[in-house]
Coordinates of C-alpha atoms in Angstrom, one line a residue:
Chain A
M1 CA 9.2 -24.9 -43.7
T2 CA 11.4 -23.0 -46.2
L3 CA 15.2 -23.1 -46.5
P4 CA 15.6 -19.5 -45.0
G5 CA 13.4 -20.7 -42.1
I6 CA 15.6 -23.7 -41.5
I7 CA 18.8 -21.6 -41.6
T8 CA 17.3 -19.0 -39.2
M9 CA 16.3 -21.7 -36.8
I10 CA 19.6 -23.5 -36.9
L11 CA 21.6 -20.3 -36.5
S12 CA 19.4 -19.0 -33.7
I13 CA 19.2 -22.2 -31.6
G14 CA 22.8 -23.1 -32.4
F15 CA 24.0 -19.7 -31.4
V16 CA 22.4 -19.7 -27.9
W17 CA 23.5 -23.3 -27.1
I18 CA 27.1 -22.6 -28.2
L19 CA 27.1 -19.4 -26.2
L20 CA 25.8 -21.3 -23.2
S21 CA 28.4 -24.1 -23.6
V22 CA 31.3 -21.7 -23.9
C23 CA 30.1 -19.6 -20.9
V24 CA 29.6 -22.7 -18.7
Y25 CA 33.0 -24.1 -19.8
R26 CA 34.8 -20.9 -18.9
L27 CA 32.9 -20.5 -15.7
L28 CA 34.0 -24.0 -14.6
H29 CA 37.5 -23.9 -15.9
E30 CA 38.8 -20.4 -16.0
P31 CA 40.7 -19.7 -12.8
A32 CA 38.9 -17.2 -10.6
S33 CA 40.0 -13.6 -10.8
S34 CA 42.5 -14.3 -13.6
R35 CA 41.7 -10.9 -15.0
T36 CA 41.6 -9.0 -11.8
P37 CA 44.2 -6.3 -11.7
K38 CA 47.2 -7.3 -9.6
K39 CA 46.6 -4.4 -7.2
D40 CA 43.1 -5.7 -6.5
R41 CA 44.3 -9.3 -6.0
Q42 CA 46.8 -8.3 -3.4
N43 CA 44.0 -6.5 -1.5
Chain B
M1 CA 24.7 -18.1 -0.6
A2 CA 22.1 -15.5 -1.3
G3 CA 22.7 -11.8 -0.9
S4 CA 20.5 -10.7 2.0
K5 CA 20.8 -9.3 5.4
N6 CA 20.3 -11.6 8.2
N7 CA 20.4 -10.3 11.8
G8 CA 22.3 -7.3 10.6
V9 CA 25.1 -9.3 9.0
Q10 CA 25.5 -8.9 5.3
V11 CA 25.6 -12.1 3.5
T12 CA 27.2 -12.2 0.1
W13 CA 27.2 -14.9 -2.7
N14 CA 29.6 -17.7 -2.0
T15 CA 30.2 -19.1 -5.4
Q16 CA 30.1 -17.7 -8.9
L17 CA 28.1 -20.7 -10.0
G18 CA 25.7 -20.1 -7.2
T19 CA 25.1 -16.5 -8.3
M20 CA 24.7 -17.5 -12.0
L21 CA 22.3 -20.3 -11.0
A22 CA 20.2 -18.1 -8.8
V23 CA 19.9 -15.4 -11.5
A24 CA 19.2 -18.0 -14.2
S25 CA 16.6 -19.5 -11.9
S26 CA 14.9 -16.2 -11.2
A27 CA 14.9 -15.5 -14.9
V28 CA 13.5 -18.9 -16.0
G29 CA 9.7 -18.8 -15.5
F30 CA 6.6 -17.5 -17.2
G31 CA 8.6 -15.2 -19.4
N32 CA 10.2 -18.3 -21.1
F33 CA 7.4 -20.9 -21.1
L34 CA 4.3 -18.7 -21.5
R35 CA 5.1 -15.1 -22.6
F36 CA 7.7 -15.7 -25.3
P37 CA 5.7 -18.5 -27.2
G38 CA 2.5 -16.4 -26.9
L39 CA 4.2 -13.3 -28.4
A40 CA 6.0 -15.3 -31.1
A41 CA 2.7 -16.8 -32.2
Q42 CA 0.9 -13.4 -32.1
Y43 CA 3.5 -11.7 -34.2
G44 CA 3.7 -14.6 -36.6
G45 CA 7.3 -15.7 -35.8
G46 CA 9.8 -15.0 -38.7
A47 CA 10.5 -11.3 -38.5
F48 CA 9.7 -11.3 -34.8
M49 CA 12.5 -13.9 -34.2
I50 CA 15.0 -11.7 -36.1
A51 CA 14.0 -8.6 -34.2
Y52 CA 14.2 -10.6 -31.0
F53 CA 17.8 -11.8 -31.7
C54 CA 18.9 -8.3 -32.7
A55 CA 17.4 -7.0 -29.4
F56 CA 19.2 -9.7 -27.5
L57 CA 22.6 -8.9 -28.9
L58 CA 22.4 -5.1 -29.1
L59 CA 20.1 -4.3 -26.2
G60 CA 19.9 -7.4 -23.9
V61 CA 23.6 -8.2 -23.4
P62 CA 24.9 -4.6 -23.1
L63 CA 22.1 -3.5 -20.8
C64 CA 22.4 -6.6 -18.6
W65 CA 26.1 -5.8 -18.1
V66 CA 25.1 -2.2 -17.4
E67 CA 22.6 -3.3 -14.7
W68 CA 25.0 -5.7 -13.1
T69 CA 27.7 -3.0 -13.0
I70 CA 25.3 -0.4 -11.5
G71 CA 24.1 -3.0 -9.0
R72 CA 27.5 -3.9 -7.8
R73 CA 28.6 -0.3 -7.6
G74 CA 25.5 0.6 -5.7
G75 CA 26.2 -2.3 -3.3
I76 CA 29.7 -1.1 -2.7
L77 CA 28.3 2.4 -1.9
G78 CA 25.7 0.9 0.4
G79 CA 22.6 0.8 -1.7
H80 CA 20.7 -2.4 -2.6
S81 CA 17.6 -1.0 -4.4
C82 CA 17.3 0.8 -7.7
A83 CA 16.4 4.1 -6.0
S84 CA 19.3 4.1 -3.6
A85 CA 21.9 2.8 -6.1
F86 CA 20.8 5.5 -8.6
M87 CA 21.2 8.2 -6.0
L88 CA 24.5 7.0 -4.6
I89 CA 26.1 6.7 -8.1
S90 CA 24.7 10.0 -9.4
H91 CA 25.1 12.0 -6.2
S92 CA 21.8 13.5 -7.0
S93 CA 18.5 13.1 -5.1
V94 CA 16.5 13.5 -8.3
W95 CA 17.7 10.1 -9.3
K96 CA 16.2 8.4 -6.3
Y97 CA 12.7 9.5 -7.5
L98 CA 13.6 8.2 -11.0
G99 CA 14.9 5.0 -9.4
I100 CA 11.5 4.3 -7.8
A101 CA 10.4 3.2 -11.3
G102 CA 12.8 0.3 -10.9
V103 CA 10.9 -0.8 -7.8
L104 CA 7.4 0.0 -9.2
A105 CA 7.8 -2.1 -12.4
P106 CA 8.6 -5.4 -10.7
L107 CA 5.8 -4.8 -8.2
G108 CA 3.3 -4.3 -11.1
V109 CA 4.6 -7.4 -12.9
G110 CA 4.4 -9.4 -9.6
M111 CA 0.7 -8.6 -9.4
Y112 CA -0.2 -10.6 -12.4
Y113 CA 2.6 -13.1 -11.9
M114 CA 0.9 -14.4 -8.7
Y115 CA -2.4 -14.6 -10.6
L116 CA -0.6 -16.7 -13.2
E117 CA 0.9 -18.9 -10.5
G118 CA -2.7 -19.6 -9.5
W119 CA -3.4 -20.8 -13.0
T120 CA -0.3 -23.0 -13.0
L121 CA -1.1 -24.6 -9.6
G122 CA -4.7 -25.2 -10.7
Y123 CA -3.6 -26.8 -13.9
C124 CA -1.2 -29.0 -12.0
W125 CA -4.0 -30.2 -9.7
N126 CA -6.5 -30.7 -12.5
T127 CA -4.0 -32.6 -14.6
A128 CA -3.2 -34.8 -11.6
V129 CA -6.9 -35.7 -10.8
G130 CA -7.7 -36.3 -14.5
N131 CA -10.0 -33.3 -15.0
L132 CA -7.9 -32.4 -18.1
S133 CA -8.3 -35.7 -19.8
L134 CA -10.5 -34.2 -22.5
H135 CA -11.2 -35.2 -26.1
H136 CA -11.3 -32.1 -28.3
S137 CA -9.5 -28.9 -28.7
S138 CA -12.7 -26.9 -28.0
Q139 CA -13.1 -28.6 -24.7
Y140 CA -9.6 -27.5 -23.6
A141 CA -10.5 -23.9 -24.6
E142 CA -13.8 -24.1 -22.7
F143 CA -12.0 -25.5 -19.6
F144 CA -9.5 -22.6 -19.8
A145 CA -12.2 -20.0 -20.2
L146 CA -14.2 -21.4 -17.3
F147 CA -11.2 -21.8 -15.0
T148 CA -9.8 -18.4 -15.6
G149 CA -13.1 -16.6 -15.8
S150 CA -12.2 -15.0 -19.1
A151 CA -15.9 -14.7 -20.1
S152 CA -16.6 -11.6 -18.0
D153 CA -15.3 -9.5 -15.1
G154 CA -15.5 -11.4 -11.8
A155 CA -16.4 -14.7 -13.5
A156 CA -13.4 -16.4 -11.8
Y157 CA -15.1 -15.9 -8.4
T158 CA -18.2 -17.9 -9.3
S159 CA -18.8 -21.4 -7.9
K160 CA -17.8 -22.9 -11.2
S161 CA -14.1 -22.0 -11.0
S162 CA -11.7 -23.3 -8.4
L163 CA -9.1 -20.6 -9.4
P164 CA -9.6 -18.4 -6.2
Y165 CA -8.4 -21.3 -4.0
F166 CA -5.2 -21.8 -6.0
F167 CA -4.7 -18.1 -6.4
A168 CA -5.0 -17.6 -2.6
L169 CA -2.6 -20.5 -2.1
A170 CA 0.0 -18.9 -4.5
I171 CA -0.2 -15.6 -2.6
V172 CA 0.2 -17.3 0.8
A173 CA 3.2 -19.3 -0.5
N174 CA 4.9 -16.3 -1.9
L175 CA 4.5 -14.1 1.2
Y176 CA 5.5 -17.0 3.5
L177 CA 8.7 -17.7 1.5
L178 CA 9.4 -14.0 1.2
Y179 CA 9.2 -13.7 5.0
R180 CA 11.4 -16.8 5.6
G181 CA 13.9 -15.9 3.0
I182 CA 14.6 -18.2 0.1
T183 CA 18.3 -18.7 0.3
R184 CA 18.2 -22.4 0.7
G185 CA 15.1 -22.7 -1.4
I186 CA 16.7 -21.2 -4.5
E187 CA 19.8 -23.4 -4.0
W188 CA 17.7 -26.5 -3.7
F189 CA 15.6 -25.5 -6.6
C190 CA 18.6 -24.8 -8.8
K191 CA 20.2 -28.2 -8.0
W192 CA 17.2 -30.4 -8.3
S193 CA 13.9 -28.9 -9.6
M194 CA 15.3 -26.9 -12.4
P195 CA 17.1 -29.8 -14.1
I196 CA 13.9 -32.0 -13.7
L197 CA 11.8 -29.2 -15.2
L198 CA 14.1 -28.9 -18.1
L199 CA 14.3 -32.7 -18.6
T200 CA 10.4 -32.8 -18.5
A201 CA 10.3 -30.0 -21.0
L202 CA 12.7 -31.8 -23.3
V203 CA 10.5 -35.0 -23.2
I204 CA 7.5 -32.9 -24.1
L205 CA 9.5 -31.2 -26.9
V206 CA 10.3 -34.6 -28.4
R207 CA 6.6 -35.5 -28.3
V208 CA 5.6 -32.2 -29.9
L209 CA 8.1 -32.7 -32.7
T210 CA 6.8 -36.2 -33.4
L211 CA 3.1 -35.1 -33.4
G212 CA 3.1 -35.2 -37.3
T213 CA -0.4 -34.3 -38.5
P214 CA -2.7 -34.9 -35.5
D215 CA -6.0 -34.5 -37.4
P216 CA -6.0 -36.1 -40.9
A217 CA -9.0 -33.9 -41.7
Q218 CA -6.8 -30.8 -41.3
P219 CA -3.7 -31.8 -43.4
Y220 CA -2.1 -28.3 -43.1
H221 CA -2.2 -28.4 -39.3
N222 CA 1.1 -30.2 -38.7
V223 CA 4.4 -29.7 -37.0
D224 CA 6.3 -28.7 -40.2
Q225 CA 3.7 -25.9 -40.7
G226 CA 4.2 -24.9 -37.1
L227 CA 7.9 -24.7 -37.4
G228 CA 7.5 -22.8 -40.6
Y229 CA 5.1 -20.4 -38.9
M230 CA 7.7 -19.7 -36.2
W231 CA 10.8 -19.5 -38.3
N232 CA 10.1 -18.7 -42.0
P233 CA 11.2 -15.1 -42.5
S234 CA 8.5 -14.4 -45.1
K235 CA 5.2 -16.2 -45.5
T236 CA 1.9 -16.0 -47.3
V237 CA -1.2 -16.0 -45.1
L238 CA -4.9 -16.0 -45.5
K239 CA -6.8 -13.2 -43.7
V240 CA -10.5 -12.9 -42.9
D241 CA -11.4 -9.3 -42.2
D242 CA -7.7 -8.5 -41.6
I243 CA -7.3 -11.4 -39.0
T244 CA -4.8 -14.1 -39.9
V245 CA -6.6 -17.5 -40.0
E246 CA -4.3 -19.7 -42.1
M247 CA -0.7 -19.9 -43.5
I248 CA -0.2 -21.2 -47.0
P249 CA 2.7 -23.8 -46.9
A250 CA 5.7 -22.7 -48.9
E251 CA 5.7 -25.9 -50.9
A252 CA 2.0 -25.5 -51.9
T253 CA 1.2 -25.2 -55.6
E254 CA -1.0 -22.4 -56.8
Q255 CA -3.9 -24.9 -57.1
Q256 CA -3.5 -26.0 -53.5
A257 CA -3.3 -22.4 -52.4
E258 CA -6.5 -21.6 -54.3
Q259 CA -8.2 -24.6 -52.7
M260 CA -7.2 -23.4 -49.2
T261 CA -8.6 -20.0 -50.0
Q262 CA -11.9 -21.4 -51.2
H263 CA -12.1 -23.6 -48.1
V264 CA -11.5 -20.6 -45.8
Q265 CA -14.1 -18.6 -47.8
L266 CA -16.6 -21.5 -47.4
T267 CA -16.1 -21.6 -43.6
N268 CA -16.4 -17.8 -43.4
P269 CA -19.4 -17.0 -45.6
G270 CA -20.0 -13.4 -46.4
K271 CA -16.6 -12.3 -45.1
R272 CA -13.7 -10.8 -47.1
V273 CA -10.9 -13.4 -47.5
Q274 CA -7.6 -12.2 -48.9
R275 CA -4.3 -13.7 -49.5
E276 CA -1.4 -11.7 -48.3
H277 CA 2.4 -12.1 -48.7
I278 CA 4.3 -10.8 -45.6
S279 CA 7.9 -10.2 -46.6
L280 CA 10.7 -10.0 -44.0
I281 CA 11.2 -6.3 -44.7
R282 CA 7.6 -5.5 -44.2
G283 CA 7.5 -7.5 -41.0
L284 CA 10.6 -5.6 -39.7
L285 CA 9.0 -2.2 -40.5
N286 CA 6.4 -2.7 -37.8
P287 CA 7.4 -0.6 -34.7
D288 CA 5.1 -2.6 -32.5
L289 CA 7.0 -5.8 -33.3
W290 CA 10.3 -4.2 -32.3
I291 CA 9.1 -2.7 -29.0
T292 CA 7.5 -6.0 -28.2
A293 CA 10.6 -8.0 -29.1
A294 CA 12.8 -5.6 -27.0
G295 CA 10.2 -5.8 -24.1
Q296 CA 10.3 -9.6 -24.2
I297 CA 14.1 -9.5 -24.0
F298 CA 13.9 -7.1 -21.0
F299 CA 11.2 -9.2 -19.3
S300 CA 12.9 -12.5 -20.0
L301 CA 16.4 -11.4 -18.9
S302 CA 14.9 -9.5 -15.9
I303 CA 16.4 -6.3 -17.2
G304 CA 14.8 -3.2 -15.6
F305 CA 13.1 -5.3 -12.9
G306 CA 15.7 -4.2 -10.3
T307 CA 16.1 -7.9 -9.4
V308 CA 19.5 -8.2 -11.1
L309 CA 20.6 -4.9 -9.6
T310 CA 19.6 -6.1 -6.1
Y311 CA 21.4 -9.5 -6.6
A312 CA 24.5 -7.8 -8.1
S313 CA 24.6 -5.4 -5.1
Y314 CA 25.7 -8.3 -2.9
V315 CA 28.4 -9.6 -5.2
P316 CA 31.9 -8.8 -3.7
R317 CA 33.9 -6.2 -5.4
R318 CA 36.6 -8.4 -6.9
K319 CA 34.3 -11.2 -8.1
D320 CA 33.4 -11.7 -11.7
I321 CA 30.1 -10.3 -12.9
A322 CA 30.7 -10.2 -16.7
L323 CA 30.8 -13.9 -17.3
V324 CA 28.2 -14.7 -14.7
A325 CA 25.7 -12.3 -16.4
L326 CA 26.5 -13.6 -19.9
T327 CA 26.0 -17.2 -18.7
A328 CA 22.7 -16.4 -17.0
N329 CA 21.5 -14.7 -20.2
A330 CA 22.6 -17.6 -22.4
A331 CA 20.9 -20.2 -20.2
N332 CA 17.8 -18.1 -20.3
E333 CA 17.8 -17.8 -24.1
A334 CA 18.6 -21.5 -24.6
V335 CA 15.5 -22.4 -22.5
E336 CA 13.3 -19.8 -24.1
V337 CA 14.1 -20.3 -27.8
G338 CA 15.6 -23.8 -27.8
I339 CA 12.9 -25.5 -25.7
A340 CA 9.9 -23.4 -24.8
G341 CA 9.4 -21.7 -28.2
M342 CA 10.0 -25.0 -30.1
M343 CA 7.6 -26.8 -27.8
I344 CA 4.5 -24.5 -27.7
V345 CA 4.3 -22.7 -31.1
P346 CA 4.5 -25.8 -33.3
A347 CA 2.2 -27.7 -30.9
A348 CA -0.3 -24.8 -31.1
V349 CA -0.3 -24.7 -34.9
S350 CA -0.5 -28.5 -35.3
L351 CA -3.3 -28.9 -32.7
L352 CA -5.3 -25.7 -33.0
G353 CA -4.3 -24.2 -36.3
V354 CA -2.7 -20.8 -37.1
A355 CA -5.9 -18.8 -36.4
A356 CA -6.1 -20.0 -32.8
A357 CA -2.4 -19.7 -32.2
A358 CA -2.2 -16.1 -33.5
S359 CA -5.3 -14.9 -31.6
A360 CA -4.6 -16.6 -28.2
S361 CA -3.8 -14.4 -25.2
T362 CA -0.1 -14.0 -24.6
F363 CA -0.1 -16.1 -21.4
G364 CA -3.0 -18.3 -22.3
L365 CA -1.5 -20.1 -25.3
G366 CA 0.5 -22.6 -23.2
F367 CA -2.5 -23.5 -21.1
T368 CA -4.7 -24.2 -24.0
V369 CA -2.1 -26.2 -26.0
L370 CA 0.0 -28.2 -23.5
P371 CA -2.9 -30.2 -21.9
E372 CA -3.7 -31.5 -25.3
V373 CA -0.1 -32.5 -25.9
F374 CA -0.1 -34.3 -22.6
A375 CA -3.3 -36.2 -23.5
A376 CA -1.6 -37.4 -26.7
M377 CA 1.5 -38.8 -25.1
P378 CA 2.2 -41.9 -23.0
G379 CA 2.3 -41.1 -19.3
G380 CA 0.9 -37.6 -20.2
R381 CA -0.8 -37.2 -16.9
L382 CA 2.4 -37.7 -15.0
F383 CA 4.4 -35.5 -17.3
G384 CA 1.6 -32.8 -17.2
T385 CA 1.4 -32.8 -13.4
L386 CA 5.2 -32.7 -13.2
F387 CA 5.5 -29.9 -15.7
F388 CA 2.9 -27.6 -14.3
G389 CA 4.1 -28.4 -10.7
L390 CA 7.7 -27.6 -11.5
L391 CA 6.7 -24.5 -13.5
F392 CA 4.8 -23.3 -10.5
L393 CA 7.9 -23.7 -8.3
A394 CA 10.1 -22.0 -11.0
S395 CA 7.6 -19.1 -11.1
V396 CA 7.5 -18.8 -7.3
T397 CA 11.3 -18.4 -7.2
S398 CA 10.9 -15.8 -10.0
S399 CA 8.1 -13.9 -8.2
I400 CA 10.0 -13.8 -5.0
S401 CA 13.0 -12.4 -6.8
I402 CA 10.7 -9.9 -8.4
L403 CA 9.6 -8.7 -4.9
Q404 CA 13.2 -8.4 -3.6
P405 CA 13.7 -4.8 -4.9
T406 CA 10.5 -3.7 -3.0
M407 CA 11.8 -5.5 0.1
A408 CA 15.2 -3.8 -0.2
F409 CA 13.6 -0.5 -0.9
L410 CA 11.3 -0.6 2.2
E411 CA 14.1 -2.0 4.4
E412 CA 16.5 0.7 3.2
F413 CA 14.4 3.8 3.1
W414 CA 11.9 3.1 5.8
R415 CA 14.1 0.9 8.0
L416 CA 11.4 -1.7 8.3
T417 CA 12.1 -5.2 9.5
R418 CA 11.7 -8.1 7.2
A419 CA 8.3 -9.0 8.7
Q420 CA 7.1 -5.3 8.4
S421 CA 8.3 -5.1 4.8
V422 CA 6.5 -8.4 3.9
V423 CA 3.2 -6.9 5.3
V424 CA 3.6 -3.6 3.4
A425 CA 4.7 -5.3 0.1
G426 CA 2.0 -8.0 0.6
L427 CA -0.7 -5.3 1.0
L428 CA 0.5 -3.4 -2.1
I429 CA 0.6 -6.5 -4.2
V430 CA -2.5 -8.3 -3.0
V431 CA -4.8 -5.4 -3.9
G432 CA -3.3 -5.2 -7.4
A433 CA -3.4 -9.0 -7.8
F434 CA -7.1 -9.0 -6.8
A435 CA -7.9 -6.4 -9.5
V436 CA -6.1 -8.5 -12.1
S437 CA -8.1 -11.6 -11.1
W438 CA -11.4 -9.6 -11.1
Y439 CA -11.1 -7.7 -14.4
T440 CA -10.7 -10.8 -16.7
G441 CA -13.2 -9.8 -19.3
D442 CA -12.3 -8.1 -22.6
G443 CA -9.3 -10.5 -23.2
M444 CA -7.9 -10.3 -19.6
M445 CA -8.0 -6.5 -19.6
A446 CA -6.2 -5.9 -16.3
L447 CA -3.5 -8.5 -17.0
S448 CA -2.8 -7.3 -20.5
T449 CA -2.8 -3.6 -19.3
L450 CA -0.3 -4.3 -16.6
D451 CA 1.8 -6.5 -18.9
F452 CA 2.0 -3.8 -21.5
W453 CA 2.6 -0.7 -19.3
M454 CA 4.6 -2.3 -16.5
G455 CA 6.0 -5.4 -18.2
T456 CA 7.0 -3.7 -21.5
M457 CA 6.9 0.1 -21.5
C458 CA 8.2 0.6 -17.9
L459 CA 11.0 -1.9 -18.4
Y460 CA 11.9 0.0 -21.5
L461 CA 12.0 3.3 -19.6
I462 CA 14.0 1.9 -16.7
S463 CA 16.6 0.3 -19.1
S464 CA 16.9 3.7 -20.8
L465 CA 17.5 5.2 -17.3
Y466 CA 20.2 2.6 -16.6
L467 CA 21.9 3.5 -19.8
F468 CA 21.6 7.2 -19.3
L469 CA 23.1 6.9 -15.8
F470 CA 25.9 4.6 -17.0
R471 CA 26.7 6.5 -20.1
W472 CA 26.3 10.2 -19.3
V473 CA 26.3 10.5 -15.5
W474 CA 28.8 7.9 -14.3
G475 CA 30.8 7.7 -17.5
T476 CA 31.2 4.6 -19.7
R477 CA 34.9 4.4 -18.9
N478 CA 34.3 4.2 -15.2
G479 CA 31.5 1.7 -15.7
L480 CA 33.5 -0.6 -18.0
R481 CA 36.4 -0.5 -15.5
E482 CA 34.0 -1.6 -12.8
L483 CA 32.6 -4.3 -15.1
G484 CA 36.0 -5.5 -15.9
R485 CA 37.1 -5.8 -12.3
G486 CA 37.4 -9.6 -11.6
A487 CA 36.0 -10.4 -15.0
R488 CA 36.8 -14.0 -16.2
I489 CA 36.3 -13.1 -19.8
P490 CA 37.8 -10.3 -21.9
L491 CA 35.2 -7.6 -22.5
P492 CA 34.4 -7.2 -26.3
H493 CA 36.6 -4.4 -27.8
G494 CA 33.6 -2.6 -29.2
L495 CA 31.5 -2.7 -26.1
G496 CA 32.1 0.9 -25.2
F497 CA 31.1 2.0 -28.6
V498 CA 28.0 -0.1 -28.5
I499 CA 27.0 1.2 -25.1
N500 CA 27.8 4.8 -26.1
W501 CA 26.1 4.9 -29.5
I502 CA 24.4 1.7 -30.8
T503 CA 22.2 0.8 -27.8
P504 CA 21.0 4.4 -27.1
A505 CA 20.3 4.9 -30.9
I506 CA 18.3 1.6 -31.1
L507 CA 16.3 2.5 -27.9
L508 CA 15.6 5.9 -29.3
V509 CA 14.6 4.8 -32.8
I510 CA 12.3 2.0 -31.5
F511 CA 10.6 4.3 -29.0
S512 CA 10.2 7.2 -31.4
S513 CA 8.8 5.0 -34.2
W514 CA 6.4 3.5 -31.7
L515 CA 5.3 6.9 -30.5
Y516 CA 4.9 8.2 -34.1
K517 CA 2.8 5.2 -35.0
N518 CA 0.6 5.4 -32.0
I519 CA 0.1 9.2 -32.2
F520 CA -0.1 9.9 -35.9
Q521 CA -1.3 6.6 -37.4
S522 CA -3.3 4.1 -35.3
T523 CA -3.6 4.4 -31.6
S524 CA -2.7 1.3 -29.6
E525 CA -5.6 -0.6 -28.0
H526 CA -3.8 -0.1 -24.6
I527 CA -4.0 3.7 -25.0
H528 CA -7.6 3.4 -26.2
N529 CA -8.6 1.4 -23.2
L530 CA -7.2 4.1 -20.9
I531 CA -8.8 6.9 -22.8
D532 CA -12.1 5.1 -22.9
G533 CA -11.9 4.8 -19.1
K534 CA -12.4 1.0 -19.0
P535 CA -12.2 0.0 -15.3
G536 CA -10.0 -3.1 -16.1
A537 CA -7.4 -0.7 -17.5
I538 CA -7.8 2.4 -15.4
L539 CA -8.0 0.9 -11.9
P540 CA -4.7 -1.2 -12.0
M541 CA -2.9 1.9 -13.4
L542 CA -4.4 4.2 -10.8
W543 CA -3.2 1.7 -8.1
M544 CA 0.3 1.9 -9.6
L545 CA 0.1 5.7 -9.4
V546 CA -0.9 5.5 -5.8
I547 CA 2.1 3.1 -5.1
Y548 CA 4.4 5.5 -6.9
I549 CA 3.2 8.4 -4.7
F550 CA 3.6 6.3 -1.6
M551 CA 7.1 5.3 -2.5
A552 CA 8.0 8.9 -3.4
F553 CA 6.7 9.9 0.1
V554 CA 8.8 7.2 1.7
T555 CA 11.9 8.3 -0.2
H556 CA 11.3 11.9 0.6
T557 CA 10.7 11.4 4.3
S558 CA 13.5 8.9 4.8
R559 CA 16.6 10.1 6.6
R560 CA 18.7 7.2 5.4
F561 CA 20.5 8.7 2.5
H562 CA 20.2 12.4 3.4
K563 CA 24.0 12.6 4.1
R564 CA 25.8 13.2 0.9
P565 CA 27.6 10.0 -0.2
V566 CA 31.3 9.7 -0.6
P567 CA 32.2 10.2 -4.3
P568 CA 33.5 7.1 -6.1
Q569 CA 37.3 6.5 -6.3
K570 CA 39.0 7.6 -9.4
S571 CA 41.3 4.6 -9.7

């Protein structure tokens, strides 16, 4: 395996796992409808 | 939790996590564990992986958001299938005929999906009873050929193969679960089976990465070579009559490379052996590679299947869809690239060699490689049974999701009950699935035909329709406002620009270059098979045409959406 190959592998796999971790964290911790317009929330 | 109609009462998703898990669960299946590794091996990794990630970021994520948004808007207006959502959003009845493609494609994919479920169930059983405790790679290949009947058309229906029983069982399980509704099934599967499946896959991954050099007589068939084959952006390969048979390791000296060339020449007497360097740029200039990478993203993320659209149509108006969609995509990619690809491609190269990995059928690679990995690990029979069993369950949840758009279509346009819809959908799918299981000669002709035209080209077409509707008919500004409603993440600033210009440009360039190559340079084998009138290619496609005409007739005669819908609110 070459160095560009190792870099491509680490970047690709690292990217998807970091993206997944951030998404799951926000899904579990971000308060629901925090970005819903005020008008919609009142409804 | 699921979005379905029970006794006339509309049920919507209860939790955001539930929606995300259900979508991720429906997306994780054969696309991740079989199709992706098969394609990565066929296209030699490297450039394919780069095209794949470009497609994920610039096509997959924006188009997935587009589909979720169209789905939720369609649901608000009262449409739960692609045909009705398209018509209600566009206010044009032409769009309902275009939207039928979004019902047809998943049905076509479902035909071979059920056939593959028969394979998986059969492999689960044969691993459990010890029929797959073999000794040599060639024996695994023979077992696969005998079991699937790949030698000739109709070979699976001889007394030597038990596949018809497993295939029938898979069809019955699907139709029964479809009839009963799978609300609780999906929930249970997400909570328990999916984590066990992923844990089993991780254990197998660890075993694959510690395989080393399984056969000392073949020193270049090892895990490092396998990882290099998948990830090295450029590589030097040995070709025999233009077919890749070996990869020269990057660290090999000129003398070692010459020795490999001579060895290949000795094992292929009288044939032309040539050494070829494939650079990253050269790999990326292949239009087939791009359309396949994009097709895999659509297949894997279920974009264009109509499944996501139908699920999204049951999400309440003020609930988040942006973060849920992104999380489901990320979960799918993590499983596909981080586990399945890393598991099967290096195992294929280290156990079978580059030639076998590159020439294996798209879905067949996992079935010829994994049993050999299980045989080489402690407790392999248990892990093998568990893996194939859980993969079967994962694929059943996927195939039932795949059939949801057809069910929604029949219930909406023809006002059929669930039982009636199951009968009609079952009839349509069983005839096609039987054709797939019969025409297994010529490299699984019917399966590869449907996979290319329905699982790649049709998804490409439907995704383009989504984009056209979102961008030019509904308006990007309106669409992004709908996507942002209830969103738990800020939408990227350039998203509108990407949806307006970048994604359509990429779709257009890839499709135009593919057309140019296949019309003016070398015609694709899939086009050749249709022109030559091979029954394995023609008959499944004719059946798809019959289904389209039937659906168009249902749409045309339905009175359900004849009344002009209320235009969307401007706010």
